[in-house]
Amino acid sequence: MSDEAARQSGGSSQASGVTVSDVQELMRRKEEIEAQIKANYDVLESGLQVDDEIVEFGSVNTQNFQSLHNIGSVVQHSEGVSCLRRGELAQVRNGASQNSRADQ
């Protein structure tokens, strides 16, 4: 906080109680959050694509699907997604997409 800003707010820059270590901790947390955002973005970018047909989402598949609550439970436990992409089975787990030949 500049001295002018401190005077306008009725305090001083030292009276705010913010230390250099506080700022360093906030910067460290910011970097961690940005890394998590980047990892999530990478999953989305390499995950589902237009015309993919979801055939399995973690332990939920076309045979045992009952409601979206099933999917919510899977998401909370970070299980992967399987889909058919141009006739091949693609499995998306932790940001990595792996393709294998579909038997269907």
PDB file of C-alpha atoms in Angstrom:
ATOM      1  CA  MET A   1       0.000   0.000   0.000  1.00  0.00           C
ATOM      2  CA  SER A   2       1.457   3.387  -0.912  1.00  0.00           C
ATOM      3  CA  ASP A   3       1.877   6.074   1.762  1.00  0.00           C
ATOM      4  CA  GLU A   4      -0.784   8.198   0.010  1.00  0.00           C
ATOM      5  CA  ALA A   5      -3.246   5.286   0.010  1.00  0.00           C
ATOM      6  CA  ALA A   6      -2.480   4.592   3.670  1.00  0.00           C
ATOM      7  CA  ARG A   7      -3.177   8.223   4.609  1.00  0.00           C
ATOM      8  CA  GLN A   8      -6.467   8.149   2.697  1.00  0.00           C
ATOM      9  CA  SER A   9      -7.589   4.968   4.441  1.00  0.00           C
ATOM     10  CA  GLY A  10      -6.706   6.399   7.851  1.00  0.00           C
ATOM     11  CA  GLY A  11      -3.880   3.985   8.614  1.00  0.00           C
ATOM     12  CA  SER A  12      -0.306   3.294   7.713  1.00  0.00           C
ATOM     13  CA  SER A  13       1.130   0.553   5.569  1.00  0.00           C
ATOM     14  CA  GLN A  14       2.702  -1.024   8.670  1.00  0.00           C
ATOM     15  CA  ALA A  15      -0.553  -0.880  10.644  1.00  0.00           C
ATOM     16  CA  SER A  16      -2.274  -3.222   8.201  1.00  0.00           C
ATOM     17  CA  GLY A  17      -0.532  -6.216   9.794  1.00  0.00           C
ATOM     18  CA  VAL A  18       0.491  -7.758   6.470  1.00  0.00           C
ATOM     19  CA  THR A  19       4.029  -9.104   6.514  1.00  0.00           C
ATOM     20  CA  VAL A  20       6.347 -10.136   3.725  1.00  0.00           C
ATOM     21  CA  SER A  21       5.844 -13.777   4.725  1.00  0.00           C
ATOM     22  CA  ASP A  22       2.052 -13.290   4.474  1.00  0.00           C
ATOM     23  CA  VAL A  23       2.455 -12.011   0.926  1.00  0.00           C
ATOM     24  CA  GLN A  24       4.843 -14.852   0.064  1.00  0.00           C
ATOM     25  CA  GLU A  25       2.345 -17.400   1.409  1.00  0.00           C
ATOM     26  CA  LEU A  26      -0.463 -15.850  -0.636  1.00  0.00           C
ATOM     27  CA  MET A  27       1.730 -15.939  -3.743  1.00  0.00           C
ATOM     28  CA  ARG A  28       2.542 -19.608  -3.081  1.00  0.00           C
ATOM     29  CA  ARG A  29      -1.160 -20.422  -2.697  1.00  0.00           C
ATOM     30  CA  LYS A  30      -1.948 -18.473  -5.881  1.00  0.00           C
ATOM     31  CA  GLU A  31       0.624 -20.537  -7.791  1.00  0.00           C
ATOM     32  CA  GLU A  32      -0.879 -23.783  -6.425  1.00  0.00           C
ATOM     33  CA  ILE A  33      -4.387 -22.709  -7.460  1.00  0.00           C
ATOM     34  CA  GLU A  34      -3.178 -21.705 -10.925  1.00  0.00           C
ATOM     35  CA  ALA A  35      -1.472 -25.111 -11.280  1.00  0.00           C
ATOM     36  CA  GLN A  36      -4.749 -26.845 -10.346  1.00  0.00           C
ATOM     37  CA  ILE A  37      -6.652 -24.711 -12.848  1.00  0.00           C
ATOM     38  CA  LYS A  38      -4.110 -25.586 -15.554  1.00  0.00           C
ATOM     39  CA  ALA A  39      -4.386 -29.309 -14.753  1.00  0.00           C
ATOM     40  CA  ASN A  40      -8.191 -29.145 -14.911  1.00  0.00           C
ATOM     41  CA  TYR A  41      -8.040 -27.206 -18.179  1.00  0.00           C
ATOM     42  CA  ASP A  42      -5.706 -29.825 -19.642  1.00  0.00           C
ATOM     43  CA  VAL A  43      -8.224 -32.538 -18.726  1.00  0.00           C
ATOM     44  CA  LEU A  44     -11.016 -30.610 -20.405  1.00  0.00           C
ATOM     45  CA  GLU A  45      -8.921 -29.820 -23.476  1.00  0.00           C
ATOM     46  CA  SER A  46      -7.777 -33.442 -23.999  1.00  0.00           C
ATOM     47  CA  GLY A  47     -11.040 -34.958 -22.697  1.00  0.00           C
ATOM     48  CA  LEU A  48     -14.423 -35.163 -24.484  1.00  0.00           C
ATOM     49  CA  GLN A  49     -14.713 -33.921 -28.065  1.00  0.00           C
ATOM     50  CA  VAL A  50     -17.669 -33.223 -30.347  1.00  0.00           C
ATOM     51  CA  ASP A  51     -19.353 -36.475 -31.462  1.00  0.00           C
ATOM     52  CA  ASP A  52     -17.788 -38.589 -28.675  1.00  0.00           C
ATOM     53  CA  GLU A  53     -20.298 -41.086 -27.282  1.00  0.00           C
ATOM     54  CA  ILE A  54     -19.825 -41.706 -23.556  1.00  0.00           C
ATOM     55  CA  VAL A  55     -20.024 -45.435 -22.851  1.00  0.00           C
ATOM     56  CA  GLU A  56     -18.497 -45.493 -19.372  1.00  0.00           C
ATOM     57  CA  PHE A  57     -17.880 -42.858 -16.707  1.00  0.00           C
ATOM     58  CA  GLY A  58     -15.740 -44.462 -14.013  1.00  0.00           C
ATOM     59  CA  SER A  59     -17.783 -47.355 -12.652  1.00  0.00           C
ATOM     60  CA  VAL A  60     -21.019 -46.109 -14.276  1.00  0.00           C
ATOM     61  CA  ASN A  61     -21.766 -47.558 -17.704  1.00  0.00           C
ATOM     62  CA  THR A  62     -24.703 -48.023 -20.050  1.00  0.00           C
ATOM     63  CA  GLN A  63     -25.735 -51.206 -18.214  1.00  0.00           C
ATOM     64  CA  ASN A  64     -25.880 -49.821 -14.636  1.00  0.00           C
ATOM     65  CA  PHE A  65     -26.723 -46.123 -15.168  1.00  0.00           C
ATOM     66  CA  GLN A  66     -29.716 -45.046 -13.075  1.00  0.00           C
ATOM     67  CA  SER A  67     -29.442 -41.277 -12.618  1.00  0.00           C
ATOM     68  CA  LEU A  68     -27.064 -38.342 -12.737  1.00  0.00           C
ATOM     69  CA  HIS A  69     -26.465 -38.887  -9.020  1.00  0.00           C
ATOM     70  CA  ASN A  70     -24.381 -41.913 -10.070  1.00  0.00           C
ATOM     71  CA  ILE A  71     -22.190 -39.620 -12.169  1.00  0.00           C
ATOM     72  CA  GLY A  72     -21.887 -37.099  -9.319  1.00  0.00           C
ATOM     73  CA  SER A  73     -20.590 -39.812  -7.021  1.00  0.00           C
ATOM     74  CA  VAL A  74     -18.020 -40.871  -9.606  1.00  0.00           C
ATOM     75  CA  VAL A  75     -16.837 -37.296 -10.090  1.00  0.00           C
ATOM     76  CA  GLN A  76     -16.329 -36.903  -6.339  1.00  0.00           C
ATOM     77  CA  HIS A  77     -14.063 -39.950  -6.408  1.00  0.00           C
ATOM     78  CA  SER A  78     -12.178 -38.769  -9.536  1.00  0.00           C
ATOM     79  CA  GLU A  79     -12.812 -41.823 -11.674  1.00  0.00           C
ATOM     80  CA  GLY A  80     -12.155 -41.633 -15.423  1.00  0.00           C
ATOM     81  CA  VAL A  81     -14.341 -41.461 -18.513  1.00  0.00           C
ATOM     82  CA  SER A  82     -14.500 -43.883 -21.453  1.00  0.00           C
ATOM     83  CA  CYS A  83     -16.034 -42.891 -24.782  1.00  0.00           C
ATOM     84  CA  LEU A  84     -16.209 -44.028 -28.380  1.00  0.00           C
ATOM     85  CA  ARG A  85     -14.236 -41.678 -30.621  1.00  0.00           C
ATOM     86  CA  ARG A  86     -14.401 -42.466 -34.331  1.00  0.00           C
ATOM     87  CA  GLY A  87     -14.947 -46.152 -33.603  1.00  0.00           C
ATOM     88  CA  GLU A  88     -12.158 -46.439 -31.036  1.00  0.00           C
ATOM     89  CA  LEU A  89     -12.501 -46.593 -27.277  1.00  0.00           C
ATOM     90  CA  ALA A  90     -10.856 -43.547 -25.684  1.00  0.00           C
ATOM     91  CA  GLN A  91     -10.242 -43.515 -21.932  1.00  0.00           C
ATOM     92  CA  VAL A  92      -9.666 -40.156 -20.266  1.00  0.00           C
ATOM     93  CA  ARG A  93      -8.061 -40.363 -16.859  1.00  0.00           C
ATOM     94  CA  ASN A  94      -6.179 -37.645 -14.961  1.00  0.00           C
ATOM     95  CA  GLY A  95      -5.777 -35.506 -18.039  1.00  0.00           C
ATOM     96  CA  ALA A  96      -4.348 -38.272 -20.239  1.00  0.00           C
ATOM     97  CA  SER A  97      -6.291 -39.671 -23.143  1.00  0.00           C
ATOM     98  CA  GLN A  98      -5.569 -43.250 -24.220  1.00  0.00           C
ATOM     99  CA  ASN A  99      -7.093 -44.880 -27.271  1.00  0.00           C
ATOM    100  CA  SER A 100      -7.739 -48.575 -27.827  1.00  0.00           C
ATOM    101  CA  ARG A 101      -9.724 -50.445 -30.468  1.00  0.00           C
ATOM    102  CA  ALA A 102     -13.387 -50.855 -29.544  1.00  0.00           C
ATOM    103  CA  ASP A 103     -14.831 -54.346 -29.785  1.00  0.00           C
ATOM    104  CA  GLN A 104     -18.354 -52.955 -30.343  1.00  0.00           C
TER     105      GLN A 104
END
